[in-house]
């Protein structure tokens, strides 16, 4: 299947700093990318959906000024956690969808963020 | 709303044992149902799917049947291997949106 990468896989930062996470579709063009957040022993919660060249659509309760999403190309989306705080510590997973719809949605391996 | 419920807790079993992971759902409309698997250090991968009632999805020895009358999509495998150790997520798709269960950690002991 198609490959989606995330970088970094692990990040530890101090409270108040900003962290950028990259998501790349390596062998296909992703018309849509998704960002999810996963708490321990919980399901994946959709944070936002982004289409290339457009502003992201955020789910209810997700602060768009806190979680900045950029989808500048068909193979790259970035999530920036601004002024991170300990409560932002979580596992962030990106997903990229090709032209075939939801059944061609591929997931990255996730990024573990720990804010001290 | 749309939601997926998976049985609680990790599943630990011996090699060649029979595996069942329960999944039930609530949904408006007519969802498609999926099982995704996440191996250590990797992203979620589609394991199997069923798009309408009574469909059976199958892959790598795993099976799940879309039961509309019981709103269930239980995952089964007759004889597990150590390499099946992973986290399994039951997922529904409706209105082009995915909704995930909490996932079940499966550990297969040699």
Short mmCIF file of C-alpha atoms in Angstrom, two decimals:
data_model
loop_
_atom_site.label_atom_id
_atom_site.label_comp_id
_atom_site.label_asym_id
_atom_site.label_seq_id
_atom_site.Cartn_x
_atom_site.Cartn_y
_atom_site.Cartn_z
CA UNK A 1 0.00 0.00 0.00
CA UNK A 2 0.89 3.66 -0.11
CA UNK A 3 3.26 5.12 2.45
CA UNK A 4 2.75 8.12 4.67
CA UNK A 5 5.62 9.33 6.81
CA UNK A 6 5.70 11.60 9.82
CA UNK A 7 8.58 13.51 11.27
CA UNK A 8 9.61 13.57 13.99
CA UNK A 9 8.42 10.34 15.55
CA UNK A 10 9.21 11.64 19.03
CA UNK A 11 9.53 15.16 20.37
CA UNK A 12 10.06 16.52 23.86
CA UNK A 13 9.83 20.24 24.36
CA UNK A 14 9.53 22.84 27.07
CA UNK A 15 6.25 24.48 27.87
CA UNK A 16 5.71 27.59 25.79
CA UNK A 17 7.65 26.49 22.75
CA UNK A 18 6.17 25.63 19.36
CA UNK A 19 6.51 22.27 17.70
CA UNK A 20 6.10 21.45 14.03
CA UNK A 21 5.16 17.96 12.82
CA UNK A 22 5.48 17.03 9.17
CA UNK A 23 3.33 14.56 7.27
CA UNK A 24 4.33 13.39 3.82
CA UNK A 25 2.70 11.09 1.31
CA UNK A 26 5.68 9.39 -0.26
CA UNK A 27 4.32 7.74 -3.37
CA UNK A 28 0.99 9.33 -4.12
CA UNK A 29 -0.66 12.71 -4.24
CA UNK A 30 -2.90 13.41 -1.29
CA UNK A 31 -5.84 15.60 -2.14
CA UNK A 32 -6.88 15.60 1.47
CA UNK A 33 -4.92 15.20 4.68
CA UNK A 34 -6.23 14.63 8.16
CA UNK A 35 -4.77 15.18 11.60
CA UNK A 36 -5.84 13.03 14.50
CA UNK A 37 -5.02 13.02 18.17
CA UNK A 38 -4.98 9.90 20.28
CA UNK A 39 -5.00 9.79 24.06
CA UNK A 40 -3.91 6.64 25.89
CA UNK A 41 -6.45 3.86 25.50
CA UNK A 42 -8.73 6.13 23.53
CA UNK A 43 -9.77 6.16 19.92
CA UNK A 44 -8.39 8.50 17.31
CA UNK A 45 -10.10 11.88 17.41
CA UNK A 46 -10.16 13.92 14.24
CA UNK A 47 -8.71 17.37 14.78
CA UNK A 48 -8.85 18.87 11.33
CA UNK A 49 -9.14 18.17 7.63
CA UNK A 50 -7.09 19.99 5.06
CA UNK A 51 -7.18 20.17 1.31
CA UNK A 52 -4.16 21.26 -0.65
CA UNK A 53 -4.05 25.01 -1.04
CA UNK A 54 -7.06 25.61 1.20
CA UNK A 55 -7.54 26.50 4.83
CA UNK A 56 -8.02 23.58 7.13
CA UNK A 57 -11.43 22.69 8.53
CA UNK A 58 -11.23 22.19 12.27
CA UNK A 59 -13.45 19.97 14.35
CA UNK A 60 -15.53 21.49 17.09
CA UNK A 61 -13.47 22.19 20.18
CA UNK A 62 -10.11 22.28 18.38
CA UNK A 63 -8.41 25.66 18.59
CA UNK A 64 -7.24 26.66 15.15
CA UNK A 65 -4.83 29.25 16.53
CA UNK A 66 -3.31 26.60 18.74
CA UNK A 67 -2.97 23.92 16.11
CA UNK A 68 -1.83 25.50 12.88
CA UNK A 69 -2.18 23.34 9.81
CA UNK A 70 -0.56 24.04 6.49
CA UNK A 71 -1.13 21.92 3.40
CA UNK A 72 1.08 23.63 0.87
CA UNK A 73 1.49 20.77 -1.57
CA UNK A 74 -0.12 17.49 -2.55
CA UNK A 75 2.51 15.56 -0.62
CA UNK A 76 3.12 17.62 2.51
CA UNK A 77 1.07 18.86 5.41
CA UNK A 78 2.37 20.31 8.65
CA UNK A 79 0.83 20.64 12.08
CA UNK A 80 2.32 23.26 14.38
CA UNK A 81 1.44 23.14 18.03
CA UNK A 82 1.94 26.73 19.14
CA UNK A 83 2.96 27.63 22.68
CA UNK A 84 2.70 24.03 23.72
CA UNK A 85 1.62 23.15 27.25
CA UNK A 86 1.69 19.83 29.12
CA UNK A 87 -1.96 19.18 28.29
CA UNK A 88 -0.97 19.13 24.60
CA UNK A 89 1.12 16.04 25.24
CA UNK A 90 -0.36 13.33 23.11
CA UNK A 91 0.07 11.07 20.10
CA UNK A 92 -0.61 12.88 16.83
CA UNK A 93 -1.39 10.88 13.71
CA UNK A 94 -1.72 12.19 10.20
CA UNK A 95 -3.51 10.54 7.35
CA UNK A 96 -3.52 11.19 3.64
CA UNK A 97 -6.28 10.40 1.22
CA UNK A 98 -5.84 9.91 -2.48
CA UNK A 99 -8.29 10.32 -5.28
CA UNK A 100 -10.03 7.06 -4.49
CA UNK A 101 -11.88 8.36 -1.46
CA UNK A 102 -11.90 7.08 2.09
CA UNK A 103 -10.82 3.59 1.10
CA UNK A 104 -7.52 5.06 -0.12
CA UNK A 105 -6.79 6.77 3.18
CA UNK A 106 -3.36 5.92 4.51
CA UNK A 107 -1.98 6.64 7.94
CA UNK A 108 1.36 7.82 9.21
CA UNK A 109 3.08 6.09 12.12
CA UNK A 110 2.33 8.94 14.50
CA UNK A 111 4.31 11.49 16.49
CA UNK A 112 4.58 11.32 20.25
CA UNK A 113 4.70 14.80 21.79
CA UNK A 114 5.71 15.33 25.38
CA UNK A 115 5.59 18.86 26.75
CA UNK A 116 7.45 19.40 30.00
CA UNK B 1 -24.06 10.36 16.24
CA UNK B 2 -21.70 7.84 14.72
CA UNK B 3 -19.62 5.75 17.08
CA UNK B 4 -17.81 2.46 17.40
CA UNK B 5 -17.47 0.35 20.52
CA UNK B 6 -14.78 -2.28 20.90
CA UNK B 7 -14.48 -4.76 23.73
CA UNK B 8 -12.44 -3.55 26.66
CA UNK B 9 -8.88 -4.46 27.43
CA UNK B 10 -5.94 -6.12 25.70
CA UNK B 11 -6.20 -9.64 24.36
CA UNK B 12 -3.47 -12.12 25.18
CA UNK B 13 -3.52 -15.57 23.67
CA UNK B 14 -1.28 -18.42 22.62
CA UNK B 15 -0.13 -19.13 19.11
CA UNK B 16 -2.70 -21.08 17.06
CA UNK B 17 -5.53 -20.00 19.33
CA UNK B 18 -8.81 -18.61 18.01
CA UNK B 19 -9.15 -14.84 18.11
CA UNK B 20 -12.34 -12.82 18.36
CA UNK B 21 -12.51 -9.07 18.83
CA UNK B 22 -15.99 -7.67 19.27
CA UNK B 23 -17.10 -4.48 17.57
CA UNK B 24 -20.50 -2.81 17.58
CA UNK B 25 -21.48 0.48 16.06
CA UNK B 26 -24.13 3.16 15.91
CA UNK B 27 -24.51 5.16 12.76
CA UNK B 28 -26.87 7.32 10.81
CA UNK B 29 -27.21 6.29 7.23
CA UNK B 30 -25.47 3.29 5.72
CA UNK B 31 -21.88 2.99 6.89
CA UNK B 32 -19.03 1.01 5.47
CA UNK B 33 -17.08 -0.91 8.06
CA UNK B 34 -13.37 -1.55 8.32
CA UNK B 35 -10.78 -3.18 10.48
CA UNK B 36 -7.42 -1.47 10.62
CA UNK B 37 -4.29 -2.96 12.15
CA UNK B 38 -1.34 -1.09 13.61
CA UNK B 39 1.90 -2.99 13.99
CA UNK B 40 4.52 -1.60 16.37
CA UNK B 41 6.15 1.53 14.99
CA UNK B 42 3.95 1.64 11.90
CA UNK B 43 0.86 3.50 10.75
CA UNK B 44 -2.63 2.06 10.68
CA UNK B 45 -3.16 -0.28 7.75
CA UNK B 46 -6.44 -1.39 6.26
CA UNK B 47 -6.94 -5.06 7.11
CA UNK B 48 -10.38 -5.73 5.66
CA UNK B 49 -13.63 -4.04 4.83
CA UNK B 50 -17.32 -4.57 4.18
CA UNK B 51 -19.50 -2.03 2.48
CA UNK B 52 -23.02 -3.40 2.96
CA UNK B 53 -25.05 -5.69 5.17
CA UNK B 54 -24.09 -9.38 5.12
CA UNK B 55 -20.81 -8.66 3.32
CA UNK B 56 -17.85 -10.58 4.67
CA UNK B 57 -14.45 -8.98 4.56
CA UNK B 58 -11.40 -11.21 4.70
CA UNK B 59 -7.64 -10.87 4.54
CA UNK B 60 -4.62 -12.71 5.94
CA UNK B 61 -6.87 -15.29 7.60
CA UNK B 62 -8.97 -12.64 9.34
CA UNK B 63 -12.69 -12.35 8.70
CA UNK B 64 -15.51 -10.05 9.73
CA UNK B 65 -19.15 -10.03 8.67
CA UNK B 66 -21.26 -6.89 8.49
CA UNK B 67 -24.32 -7.68 10.64
CA UNK B 68 -26.88 -4.95 10.31
CA UNK B 69 -29.42 -6.64 12.59
CA UNK B 70 -26.97 -6.65 15.50
CA UNK B 71 -24.96 -3.59 14.32
CA UNK B 72 -21.80 -5.61 14.70
CA UNK B 73 -18.59 -6.30 12.80
CA UNK B 74 -16.65 -8.78 14.92
CA UNK B 75 -13.15 -9.73 13.84
CA UNK B 76 -12.12 -13.38 13.89
CA UNK B 77 -9.11 -15.49 13.04
CA UNK B 78 -8.99 -19.21 13.44
CA UNK B 79 -5.31 -19.66 14.27
CA UNK B 80 -3.22 -16.67 15.26
CA UNK B 81 0.51 -16.29 14.86
CA UNK B 82 3.03 -14.28 16.83
CA UNK B 83 3.22 -11.91 13.87
CA UNK B 84 -0.44 -11.00 14.42
CA UNK B 85 0.52 -9.13 17.59
CA UNK B 86 -0.68 -5.58 16.97
CA UNK B 87 -3.43 -3.11 17.79
CA UNK B 88 -6.70 -3.62 15.94
CA UNK B 89 -9.17 -0.81 15.31
CA UNK B 90 -12.77 -1.16 14.20
CA UNK B 91 -13.72 1.81 12.03
CA UNK B 92 -16.85 2.99 10.33
CA UNK B 93 -17.18 5.30 7.37
CA UNK B 94 -20.28 7.36 6.88
CA UNK B 95 -20.70 10.65 5.05
CA UNK B 96 -17.06 10.37 4.03
CA UNK B 97 -15.87 10.53 7.65
CA UNK B 98 -14.11 7.83 9.61
CA UNK B 99 -15.02 7.06 13.21
CA UNK B 100 -12.66 4.86 15.22
CA UNK B 101 -13.05 2.43 18.05
CA UNK B 102 -10.55 2.58 20.90
CA UNK B 103 -8.53 -0.29 19.55
CA UNK B 104 -7.55 -3.60 21.09
CA UNK B 105 -3.99 -4.63 21.78
CA UNK B 106 -3.50 -8.26 20.76
CA UNK B 107 -0.50 -10.11 22.11
CA UNK B 108 0.20 -13.59 20.78
CA UNK B 109 2.55 -15.68 22.89
CA UNK B 110 4.65 -18.41 21.26
#
